[in-house]
Amino acid sequence: MSELGRLEDLPADYVAELRTHNLVPLWPNLRAVLPPGKPRLSTRATHWPYEVLRPLLMKAGELTPIEKAERRVLVLANPGHGLEKMQASAAMYLGMQLLLPGEWAPSHRHTPNAVRMVVEGEGAWSTVDGEKCPMQRGDLILTPTGLWHEHGHDGTEPVVWLDVLDLPLVYYMEASYHVDGGRQAVKPGHGERRYAHGGLLPTTVFQHSSRAYPMLRYPWADARAALVSLAADQPDLDAVQLTYSNPETGGHAENILGFYALMLRPGQTLTLPVRSPAMVFHLIEGAARVRIEDQSFALAEADTCCAPGYSSATLSNPSPGAPAFLFIADETPLHQKLGVFENRG
Ligand SMILES: [Fe+2]
């Protein structure tokens, strides 16, 4: 590959004149924006231990009342992007959110898509599009683009959840904004009960749901049971993995980010293929070791880490007697829709 001309090779008055007309020569920057073979990755493999994060989040609960925060969140920021960018990867934002007993995070809606993965505590709920979703550990609750959502807490202990949003992407697109609203009227019935049995869709008088997001809560009890039953049914299966999907379309639950539940059998090591999207791993139950390229993280329960795209990741369960359960988020739907998805094996 031949060496390209540098900016310094050009006469300074020529460069200055270009700039006055809002013009820039491409060739000094061509290799930076189109590097050979593999993108230049800002996302760094990063581990956020819950043991470190939790006391700092509880401190935020003392320092900042909910009225002054609206959403009391510590952002899991990737140092590779710069902390002020508040992003875990190019397209993913991660935040650990605290709601104390009696608090209410007021209703709003926004263009970025979000999900909540409940980390600890009992008695909180999210009302999404009029559907009141109880929040229990390991539950996945969707708040897709444009849907009203608010959070309340009738329990006695702090509740913490992990927010995963496509905010960095939507912000980069200059399409990120929010609208405030009043308390939502709660509609009867729960989507997760309507879609409780895979392969069977509620079709009243032959009509499918007209909602773009028919299922908003994916209870952990169901996801865990499905993983255990898949593992028992397929004893030789390497990756005991489920995708959180839209039951009406069979596609991903949301448009931009993908969400998955994975079970590692006792003592199992699983090497994931090298793919273009960045990934986030959050340990729901058990213990896990995550090796990303040449870095290795020991994940305890409620720990979170991220891996850049185009990198190798190996997951292992050090326990000889108990399975490990992970929640994974990634950028697969985005890469697939844009036609840049790659699986390099
Ligand atoms: Fe929100």
mmCIF file of C-alpha atoms and ligand atoms in Angstrom:
data_model
loop_
_atom_site.group_PDB
_atom_site.id
_atom_site.type_symbol
_atom_site.label_atom_id
_atom_site.label_comp_id
_atom_site.label_asym_id
_atom_site.label_seq_id
_atom_site.Cartn_x
_atom_site.Cartn_y
_atom_site.Cartn_z
ATOM 1 C CA MET A 1 0.000 0.000 0.000
ATOM 2 C CA SER A 2 1.593 3.241 -1.125
ATOM 3 C CA GLU A 3 2.184 6.167 1.206
ATOM 4 C CA LEU A 4 -0.294 8.981 0.584
ATOM 5 C CA GLY A 5 0.473 12.697 0.603
ATOM 6 C CA ARG A 6 0.278 14.483 3.952
ATOM 7 C CA LEU A 7 -1.338 17.791 4.787
ATOM 8 C CA GLU A 8 2.158 19.218 5.486
ATOM 9 C CA ASP A 9 3.150 18.376 1.909
ATOM 10 C CA LEU A 10 0.751 21.003 0.614
ATOM 11 C CA PRO A 11 1.498 24.756 0.553
ATOM 12 C CA ALA A 12 0.069 26.344 3.713
ATOM 13 C CA ASP A 13 -1.641 29.140 1.758
ATOM 14 C CA TYR A 14 -3.386 26.543 -0.441
ATOM 15 C CA VAL A 15 -4.714 24.641 2.625
ATOM 16 C CA ALA A 16 -5.778 27.940 4.206
ATOM 17 C CA GLU A 17 -7.631 28.958 1.070
ATOM 18 C CA LEU A 18 -9.421 25.585 0.914
ATOM 19 C CA ARG A 19 -10.529 26.070 4.512
ATOM 20 C CA THR A 20 -12.012 29.495 3.874
ATOM 21 C CA HIS A 21 -14.288 27.823 1.313
ATOM 22 C CA ASN A 22 -15.149 24.905 3.679
ATOM 23 C CA LEU A 23 -13.093 22.455 1.632
ATOM 24 C CA VAL A 24 -10.697 19.722 2.853
ATOM 25 C CA PRO A 25 -8.343 17.462 0.837
ATOM 26 C CA LEU A 26 -9.310 13.810 1.288
ATOM 27 C CA TRP A 27 -5.987 12.022 0.752
ATOM 28 C CA PRO A 28 -4.268 13.020 4.033
ATOM 29 C CA ASN A 29 -7.242 11.467 5.934
ATOM 30 C CA LEU A 30 -8.172 8.646 3.569
ATOM 31 C CA ARG A 31 -6.400 5.868 5.526
ATOM 32 C CA ALA A 32 -7.849 7.096 8.818
ATOM 33 C CA VAL A 33 -11.450 6.759 7.647
ATOM 34 C CA LEU A 34 -10.841 3.651 5.514
ATOM 35 C CA PRO A 35 -8.123 1.665 7.322
ATOM 36 C CA PRO A 36 -6.919 -1.599 5.776
ATOM 37 C CA GLY A 37 -8.721 -4.862 6.618
ATOM 38 C CA LYS A 38 -10.342 -3.877 9.882
ATOM 39 C CA PRO A 39 -11.941 -0.710 11.289
ATOM 40 C CA ARG A 40 -10.101 1.487 13.756
ATOM 41 C CA LEU A 41 -11.953 0.712 16.998
ATOM 42 C CA SER A 42 -12.430 3.254 19.758
ATOM 43 C CA THR A 43 -14.444 0.790 21.874
ATOM 44 C CA ARG A 44 -12.182 -0.846 24.470
ATOM 45 C CA ALA A 45 -12.869 -4.049 26.350
ATOM 46 C CA THR A 46 -14.048 -2.673 29.705
ATOM 47 C CA HIS A 47 -15.329 -4.269 32.921
ATOM 48 C CA TRP A 48 -17.670 -2.568 35.402
ATOM 49 C CA PRO A 49 -17.752 -4.667 38.622
ATOM 50 C CA TYR A 50 -21.048 -4.262 40.492
ATOM 51 C CA GLU A 51 -19.165 -4.419 43.781
ATOM 52 C CA VAL A 52 -17.510 -1.089 42.856
ATOM 53 C CA LEU A 53 -20.512 0.469 41.143
ATOM 54 C CA ARG A 54 -23.210 -0.332 43.725
ATOM 55 C CA PRO A 55 -21.951 1.774 46.678
ATOM 56 C CA LEU A 56 -21.365 4.734 44.327
ATOM 57 C CA LEU A 57 -24.898 4.394 42.975
ATOM 58 C CA MET A 58 -26.320 4.233 46.531
ATOM 59 C CA LYS A 59 -24.314 7.369 47.324
ATOM 60 C CA ALA A 60 -26.008 9.072 44.357
ATOM 61 C CA GLY A 61 -29.290 8.157 46.051
ATOM 62 C CA GLU A 62 -28.182 10.180 49.100
ATOM 63 C CA LEU A 63 -26.692 13.074 47.150
ATOM 64 C CA THR A 64 -29.341 13.663 44.487
ATOM 65 C CA PRO A 65 -33.109 13.439 45.003
ATOM 66 C CA ILE A 66 -35.071 11.931 42.104
ATOM 67 C CA GLU A 67 -36.648 15.329 41.317
ATOM 68 C CA LYS A 68 -33.147 16.666 40.619
ATOM 69 C CA ALA A 69 -32.155 13.682 38.509
ATOM 70 C CA GLU A 70 -35.346 12.575 36.731
ATOM 71 C CA ARG A 71 -33.400 9.385 36.015
ATOM 72 C CA ARG A 72 -30.774 8.609 38.695
ATOM 73 C CA VAL A 73 -28.187 6.839 36.593
ATOM 74 C CA LEU A 74 -24.466 6.193 36.615
ATOM 75 C CA VAL A 75 -23.400 5.766 33.014
ATOM 76 C CA LEU A 76 -21.027 2.888 32.186
ATOM 77 C CA ALA A 77 -18.806 4.936 29.902
ATOM 78 C CA ASN A 78 -16.149 3.396 27.692
ATOM 79 C CA PRO A 79 -12.794 5.155 28.196
ATOM 80 C CA GLY A 80 -11.912 4.421 24.573
ATOM 81 C CA HIS A 81 -14.596 6.853 23.439
ATOM 82 C CA GLY A 82 -13.871 9.380 26.229
ATOM 83 C CA LEU A 83 -16.023 9.333 29.361
ATOM 84 C CA GLU A 84 -17.883 12.530 28.399
ATOM 85 C CA LYS A 85 -19.328 10.754 25.358
ATOM 86 C CA MET A 86 -21.293 8.465 27.720
ATOM 87 C CA GLN A 87 -21.216 5.478 25.396
ATOM 88 C CA ALA A 88 -20.227 1.847 25.876
ATOM 89 C CA SER A 89 -19.681 1.240 22.154
ATOM 90 C CA ALA A 90 -20.392 3.061 18.895
ATOM 91 C CA ALA A 91 -24.136 2.405 19.143
ATOM 92 C CA MET A 92 -24.712 1.278 22.760
ATOM 93 C CA TYR A 93 -25.266 3.280 25.927
ATOM 94 C CA LEU A 94 -25.297 1.527 29.317
ATOM 95 C CA GLY A 95 -26.544 3.036 32.554
ATOM 96 C CA MET A 96 -27.115 1.609 36.016
ATOM 97 C CA GLN A 97 -30.262 3.204 37.406
ATOM 98 C CA LEU A 98 -31.392 3.468 41.038
ATOM 99 C CA LEU A 99 -34.977 3.958 42.206
ATOM 100 C CA LEU A 100 -35.615 4.219 45.948
ATOM 101 C CA PRO A 101 -38.838 3.154 47.697
ATOM 102 C CA GLY A 102 -41.688 5.582 47.012
ATOM 103 C CA GLU A 103 -39.880 7.373 44.202
ATOM 104 C CA TRP A 104 -41.353 7.996 40.771
ATOM 105 C CA ALA A 105 -39.376 8.636 37.586
ATOM 106 C CA PRO A 106 -41.873 10.689 35.565
ATOM 107 C CA SER A 107 -43.407 9.691 32.263
ATOM 108 C CA HIS A 108 -41.618 10.588 29.067
ATOM 109 C CA ARG A 109 -40.955 9.208 25.616
ATOM 110 C CA HIS A 110 -37.992 9.608 23.316
ATOM 111 C CA THR A 111 -36.599 8.620 19.963
ATOM 112 C CA PRO A 112 -33.812 6.272 21.185
ATOM 113 C CA ASN A 113 -34.877 2.697 21.974
ATOM 114 C CA ALA A 114 -34.243 1.405 25.498
ATOM 115 C CA VAL A 115 -34.443 -1.815 27.473
ATOM 116 C CA ARG A 116 -34.126 -2.451 31.218
ATOM 117 C CA MET A 117 -32.449 -5.530 32.677
ATOM 118 C CA VAL A 118 -33.426 -5.700 36.347
ATOM 119 C CA VAL A 119 -30.406 -6.217 38.615
ATOM 120 C CA GLU A 120 -31.758 -6.184 42.171
ATOM 121 C CA GLY A 121 -34.702 -5.273 44.384
ATOM 122 C CA GLU A 122 -38.417 -6.007 44.537
ATOM 123 C CA GLY A 123 -41.530 -3.870 44.183
ATOM 124 C CA ALA A 124 -40.657 -1.539 41.304
ATOM 125 C CA TRP A 125 -42.583 -1.339 38.075
ATOM 126 C CA SER A 126 -42.350 0.335 34.684
ATOM 127 C CA THR A 127 -45.481 1.438 32.902
ATOM 128 C CA VAL A 128 -44.793 1.286 29.167
ATOM 129 C CA ASP A 129 -47.477 2.326 26.683
ATOM 130 C CA GLY A 130 -50.086 1.893 29.442
ATOM 131 C CA GLU A 131 -48.869 -1.607 30.370
ATOM 132 C CA LYS A 132 -47.710 -1.921 33.990
ATOM 133 C CA CYS A 133 -44.674 -4.247 33.996
ATOM 134 C CA PRO A 134 -43.465 -5.575 37.360
ATOM 135 C CA MET A 135 -39.672 -5.450 37.649
ATOM 136 C CA GLN A 136 -38.039 -8.578 39.007
ATOM 137 C CA ARG A 137 -34.394 -9.576 38.852
ATOM 138 C CA GLY A 138 -33.395 -10.724 35.371
ATOM 139 C CA ASP A 139 -36.573 -9.419 33.691
ATOM 140 C CA LEU A 140 -36.102 -7.651 30.374
ATOM 141 C CA ILE A 141 -38.515 -4.757 29.796
ATOM 142 C CA LEU A 142 -38.649 -2.905 26.490
ATOM 143 C CA THR A 143 -39.240 0.809 26.111
ATOM 144 C CA PRO A 144 -38.970 1.096 22.333
ATOM 145 C CA THR A 145 -38.799 4.350 20.416
ATOM 146 C CA GLY A 146 -41.759 6.672 20.914
ATOM 147 C CA LEU A 147 -43.504 4.729 23.693
ATOM 148 C CA TRP A 148 -44.420 6.501 26.950
ATOM 149 C CA HIS A 149 -42.661 5.073 29.987
ATOM 150 C CA GLU A 150 -42.374 5.842 33.693
ATOM 151 C CA HIS A 151 -40.975 3.987 36.693
ATOM 152 C CA GLY A 152 -42.389 3.666 40.205
ATOM 153 C CA HIS A 153 -41.478 1.754 43.341
ATOM 154 C CA ASP A 154 -43.892 0.344 45.958
ATOM 155 C CA GLY A 155 -41.285 -1.861 47.707
ATOM 156 C CA THR A 156 -39.035 -1.256 50.703
ATOM 157 C CA GLU A 157 -35.506 -1.774 49.327
ATOM 158 C CA PRO A 158 -33.588 0.031 46.567
ATOM 159 C CA VAL A 159 -34.200 -1.242 43.052
ATOM 160 C CA VAL A 160 -31.430 -1.179 40.460
ATOM 161 C CA TRP A 161 -31.579 -1.952 36.778
ATOM 162 C CA LEU A 162 -29.284 -1.785 33.755
ATOM 163 C CA ASP A 163 -30.497 0.474 30.950
ATOM 164 C CA VAL A 164 -29.321 -0.366 27.427
ATOM 165 C CA LEU A 165 -30.053 2.247 24.772
ATOM 166 C CA ASP A 166 -29.067 2.980 21.187
ATOM 167 C CA LEU A 167 -28.617 6.610 22.272
ATOM 168 C CA PRO A 168 -25.078 7.138 20.834
ATOM 169 C CA LEU A 169 -26.289 6.169 17.374
ATOM 170 C CA VAL A 170 -29.518 8.174 17.485
ATOM 171 C CA TYR A 171 -27.631 11.172 18.911
ATOM 172 C CA TYR A 172 -25.015 10.885 16.141
ATOM 173 C CA MET A 173 -27.886 10.880 13.635
ATOM 174 C CA GLU A 174 -29.120 14.173 15.178
ATOM 175 C CA ALA A 175 -32.420 12.436 15.831
ATOM 176 C CA SER A 176 -32.376 12.238 19.653
ATOM 177 C CA TYR A 177 -35.007 14.123 21.660
ATOM 178 C CA HIS A 178 -37.610 13.523 24.380
ATOM 179 C CA VAL A 179 -41.126 14.668 25.298
ATOM 180 C CA ASP A 180 -42.478 14.895 28.878
ATOM 181 C CA GLY A 181 -45.925 13.615 29.799
ATOM 182 C CA GLY A 182 -48.295 13.022 32.713
ATOM 183 C CA ARG A 183 -48.949 9.769 34.523
ATOM 184 C CA GLN A 184 -50.220 7.091 32.175
ATOM 185 C CA ALA A 185 -53.562 5.362 32.551
ATOM 186 C CA VAL A 186 -52.826 1.670 33.126
ATOM 187 C CA LYS A 187 -54.576 -0.728 30.740
ATOM 188 C CA PRO A 188 -55.617 -4.165 31.987
ATOM 189 C CA GLY A 189 -53.752 -7.259 30.808
ATOM 190 C CA HIS A 190 -50.099 -8.046 30.287
ATOM 191 C CA GLY A 191 -48.385 -8.724 26.996
ATOM 192 C CA GLU A 192 -46.109 -11.344 28.474
ATOM 193 C CA ARG A 193 -49.136 -13.392 29.497
ATOM 194 C CA ARG A 194 -50.656 -13.070 26.040
ATOM 195 C CA TYR A 195 -47.404 -14.364 24.508
ATOM 196 C CA ALA A 196 -46.605 -16.910 27.209
ATOM 197 C CA HIS A 197 -46.313 -19.869 24.826
ATOM 198 C CA GLY A 198 -43.776 -19.735 21.991
ATOM 199 C CA GLY A 199 -45.259 -20.471 18.585
ATOM 200 C CA LEU A 200 -48.802 -19.630 19.688
ATOM 201 C CA LEU A 201 -49.955 -16.089 18.946
ATOM 202 C CA PRO A 202 -53.136 -14.518 20.281
ATOM 203 C CA THR A 203 -55.365 -13.941 17.207
ATOM 204 C CA THR A 204 -58.803 -12.811 18.287
ATOM 205 C CA VAL A 205 -61.164 -13.458 15.341
ATOM 206 C CA PHE A 206 -58.132 -14.189 13.117
ATOM 207 C CA GLN A 207 -56.605 -10.758 13.863
ATOM 208 C CA HIS A 208 -52.983 -10.391 14.899
ATOM 209 C CA SER A 209 -51.869 -7.617 17.218
ATOM 210 C CA SER A 210 -51.475 -4.300 15.439
ATOM 211 C CA ARG A 211 -48.846 -3.094 17.909
ATOM 212 C CA ALA A 212 -45.312 -2.653 16.601
ATOM 213 C CA TYR A 213 -44.008 -3.944 19.953
ATOM 214 C CA PRO A 214 -46.603 -6.495 21.128
ATOM 215 C CA MET A 215 -44.492 -7.894 23.999
ATOM 216 C CA LEU A 216 -42.887 -5.445 26.419
ATOM 217 C CA ARG A 217 -41.834 -7.657 29.348
ATOM 218 C CA TYR A 218 -39.796 -10.860 29.117
ATOM 219 C CA PRO A 219 -39.849 -12.380 32.621
ATOM 220 C CA TRP A 220 -36.548 -13.928 33.697
ATOM 221 C CA ALA A 221 -38.376 -16.953 35.131
ATOM 222 C CA ASP A 222 -39.537 -17.803 31.574
ATOM 223 C CA ALA A 223 -36.183 -17.078 29.905
ATOM 224 C CA ARG A 224 -34.303 -19.142 32.488
ATOM 225 C CA ALA A 225 -36.725 -22.056 32.196
ATOM 226 C CA ALA A 226 -36.416 -21.943 28.391
ATOM 227 C CA LEU A 227 -32.597 -22.071 28.625
ATOM 228 C CA VAL A 228 -32.642 -24.977 31.092
ATOM 229 C CA SER A 229 -35.085 -26.892 28.916
ATOM 230 C CA LEU A 230 -33.043 -26.197 25.743
ATOM 231 C CA ALA A 231 -29.877 -27.415 27.498
ATOM 232 C CA ALA A 232 -31.624 -30.595 28.649
ATOM 233 C CA ASP A 233 -33.116 -31.230 25.196
ATOM 234 C CA GLN A 234 -29.793 -30.691 23.362
ATOM 235 C CA PRO A 235 -27.026 -32.104 25.596
ATOM 236 C CA ASP A 236 -24.423 -31.665 22.812
ATOM 237 C CA LEU A 237 -25.385 -28.082 21.959
ATOM 238 C CA ASP A 238 -22.441 -25.719 22.464
ATOM 239 C CA ALA A 239 -24.232 -22.406 22.725
ATOM 240 C CA VAL A 240 -27.380 -22.600 24.825
ATOM 241 C CA GLN A 241 -28.617 -19.232 23.656
ATOM 242 C CA LEU A 242 -31.981 -17.549 23.125
ATOM 243 C CA THR A 243 -32.822 -14.322 21.293
ATOM 244 C CA TYR A 244 -35.385 -11.938 22.738
ATOM 245 C CA SER A 245 -37.713 -11.587 19.763
ATOM 246 C CA ASN A 246 -40.854 -9.826 18.658
ATOM 247 C CA PRO A 247 -43.331 -12.743 18.761
ATOM 248 C CA GLU A 248 -45.387 -11.379 15.850
ATOM 249 C CA THR A 249 -42.491 -10.941 13.426
ATOM 250 C CA GLY A 250 -39.931 -13.423 14.736
ATOM 251 C CA GLY A 251 -37.322 -10.676 14.334
ATOM 252 C CA HIS A 252 -35.325 -8.951 17.030
ATOM 253 C CA ALA A 253 -37.330 -7.417 19.907
ATOM 254 C CA GLU A 254 -36.122 -3.926 18.948
ATOM 255 C CA ASN A 255 -34.912 -2.403 15.684
ATOM 256 C CA ILE A 256 -31.335 -1.405 16.405
ATOM 257 C CA LEU A 257 -29.868 -3.497 19.246
ATOM 258 C CA GLY A 258 -30.136 -7.257 19.778
ATOM 259 C CA PHE A 259 -30.777 -8.930 23.146
ATOM 260 C CA TYR A 260 -30.006 -12.516 24.136
ATOM 261 C CA ALA A 261 -29.933 -14.869 27.116
ATOM 262 C CA LEU A 262 -27.121 -17.401 27.310
ATOM 263 C CA MET A 263 -26.536 -20.352 29.617
ATOM 264 C CA LEU A 264 -23.047 -21.733 30.202
ATOM 265 C CA ARG A 265 -23.101 -25.296 31.455
ATOM 266 C CA PRO A 266 -20.996 -26.111 34.534
ATOM 267 C CA GLY A 267 -17.320 -25.927 33.538
ATOM 268 C CA GLN A 268 -18.150 -24.972 29.937
ATOM 269 C CA THR A 269 -15.941 -22.796 27.709
ATOM 270 C CA LEU A 270 -17.567 -21.182 24.680
ATOM 271 C CA THR A 271 -15.631 -19.296 21.993
ATOM 272 C CA LEU A 272 -17.812 -16.856 20.083
ATOM 273 C CA PRO A 273 -17.206 -16.133 16.399
ATOM 274 C CA VAL A 274 -15.463 -12.877 15.476
ATOM 275 C CA ARG A 275 -18.290 -10.628 14.256
ATOM 276 C CA SER A 276 -18.582 -6.956 13.348
ATOM 277 C CA PRO A 277 -20.971 -5.789 16.146
ATOM 278 C CA ALA A 278 -19.786 -4.788 19.615
ATOM 279 C CA MET A 279 -21.219 -6.823 22.503
ATOM 280 C CA VAL A 280 -22.155 -6.306 26.151
ATOM 281 C CA PHE A 281 -22.168 -9.137 28.683
ATOM 282 C CA HIS A 282 -24.067 -8.875 31.961
ATOM 283 C CA LEU A 283 -23.971 -11.771 34.405
ATOM 284 C CA ILE A 284 -27.396 -12.564 35.866
ATOM 285 C CA GLU A 285 -26.533 -15.694 37.823
ATOM 286 C CA GLY A 286 -23.466 -17.790 38.644
ATOM 287 C CA ALA A 287 -19.895 -16.923 37.731
ATOM 288 C CA ALA A 288 -18.187 -16.354 34.390
ATOM 289 C CA ARG A 289 -14.850 -15.509 32.893
ATOM 290 C CA VAL A 290 -14.801 -13.395 29.741
ATOM 291 C CA ARG A 291 -11.657 -13.198 27.612
ATOM 292 C CA ILE A 292 -11.703 -10.486 24.949
ATOM 293 C CA GLU A 293 -8.603 -10.629 22.727
ATOM 294 C CA ASP A 294 -5.770 -10.532 25.308
ATOM 295 C CA GLN A 295 -7.811 -9.218 28.267
ATOM 296 C CA SER A 296 -9.634 -11.350 30.787
ATOM 297 C CA PHE A 297 -12.351 -10.367 33.257
ATOM 298 C CA ALA A 298 -13.838 -12.427 36.092
ATOM 299 C CA LEU A 299 -17.530 -11.580 36.213
ATOM 300 C CA ALA A 300 -19.420 -11.840 39.480
ATOM 301 C CA GLU A 301 -23.212 -11.587 39.592
ATOM 302 C CA ALA A 302 -24.500 -8.210 38.282
ATOM 303 C CA ASP A 303 -21.124 -7.375 36.669
ATOM 304 C CA THR A 304 -21.115 -5.922 33.168
ATOM 305 C CA CYS A 305 -18.409 -5.811 30.492
ATOM 306 C CA CYS A 306 -18.220 -4.858 26.851
ATOM 307 C CA ALA A 307 -16.273 -6.165 23.870
ATOM 308 C CA PRO A 308 -15.516 -4.193 20.701
ATOM 309 C CA GLY A 309 -16.630 -5.549 17.346
ATOM 310 C CA TYR A 310 -14.211 -7.554 15.147
ATOM 311 C CA SER A 311 -12.665 -9.128 18.237
ATOM 312 C CA SER A 312 -12.593 -12.626 19.676
ATOM 313 C CA ALA A 313 -14.471 -13.403 22.878
ATOM 314 C CA THR A 314 -14.349 -16.566 24.949
ATOM 315 C CA LEU A 315 -16.781 -17.157 27.793
ATOM 316 C CA SER A 316 -16.231 -19.751 30.464
ATOM 317 C CA ASN A 317 -18.020 -20.926 33.558
ATOM 318 C CA PRO A 318 -15.497 -21.778 36.292
ATOM 319 C CA SER A 319 -18.085 -23.558 38.449
ATOM 320 C CA PRO A 320 -18.028 -27.357 38.164
ATOM 321 C CA GLY A 321 -21.501 -27.680 39.683
ATOM 322 C CA ALA A 322 -23.700 -24.749 38.675
ATOM 323 C CA PRO A 323 -24.693 -23.184 35.366
ATOM 324 C CA ALA A 324 -24.066 -19.504 34.624
ATOM 325 C CA PHE A 325 -26.647 -17.224 33.004
ATOM 326 C CA LEU A 326 -25.729 -14.145 30.995
ATOM 327 C CA PHE A 327 -27.660 -11.351 29.354
ATOM 328 C CA ILE A 328 -26.047 -10.168 26.106
ATOM 329 C CA ALA A 329 -26.758 -7.000 24.135
ATOM 330 C CA ASP A 330 -25.196 -6.262 20.744
ATOM 331 C CA GLU A 331 -25.443 -4.196 17.577
ATOM 332 C CA THR A 332 -26.401 -7.055 15.231
ATOM 333 C CA PRO A 333 -29.792 -5.748 13.984
ATOM 334 C CA LEU A 334 -28.167 -2.397 13.159
ATOM 335 C CA HIS A 335 -25.258 -3.975 11.256
ATOM 336 C CA GLN A 336 -27.614 -6.334 9.406
ATOM 337 C CA LYS A 337 -30.022 -3.586 8.390
ATOM 338 C CA LEU A 338 -27.184 -1.397 7.167
ATOM 339 C CA GLY A 339 -25.610 -4.284 5.270
ATOM 340 C CA VAL A 340 -22.257 -4.046 7.107
ATOM 341 C CA PHE A 341 -22.705 -7.168 9.273
ATOM 342 C CA GLU A 342 -19.783 -9.608 9.102
ATOM 343 C CA ASN A 343 -19.140 -12.958 10.728
ATOM 344 C CA ARG A 344 -15.462 -13.796 10.294
ATOM 345 C CA GLY A 345 -15.790 -17.133 12.129
HETATM 346 FE FE FE B 1 -36.570 7.071 29.098
#
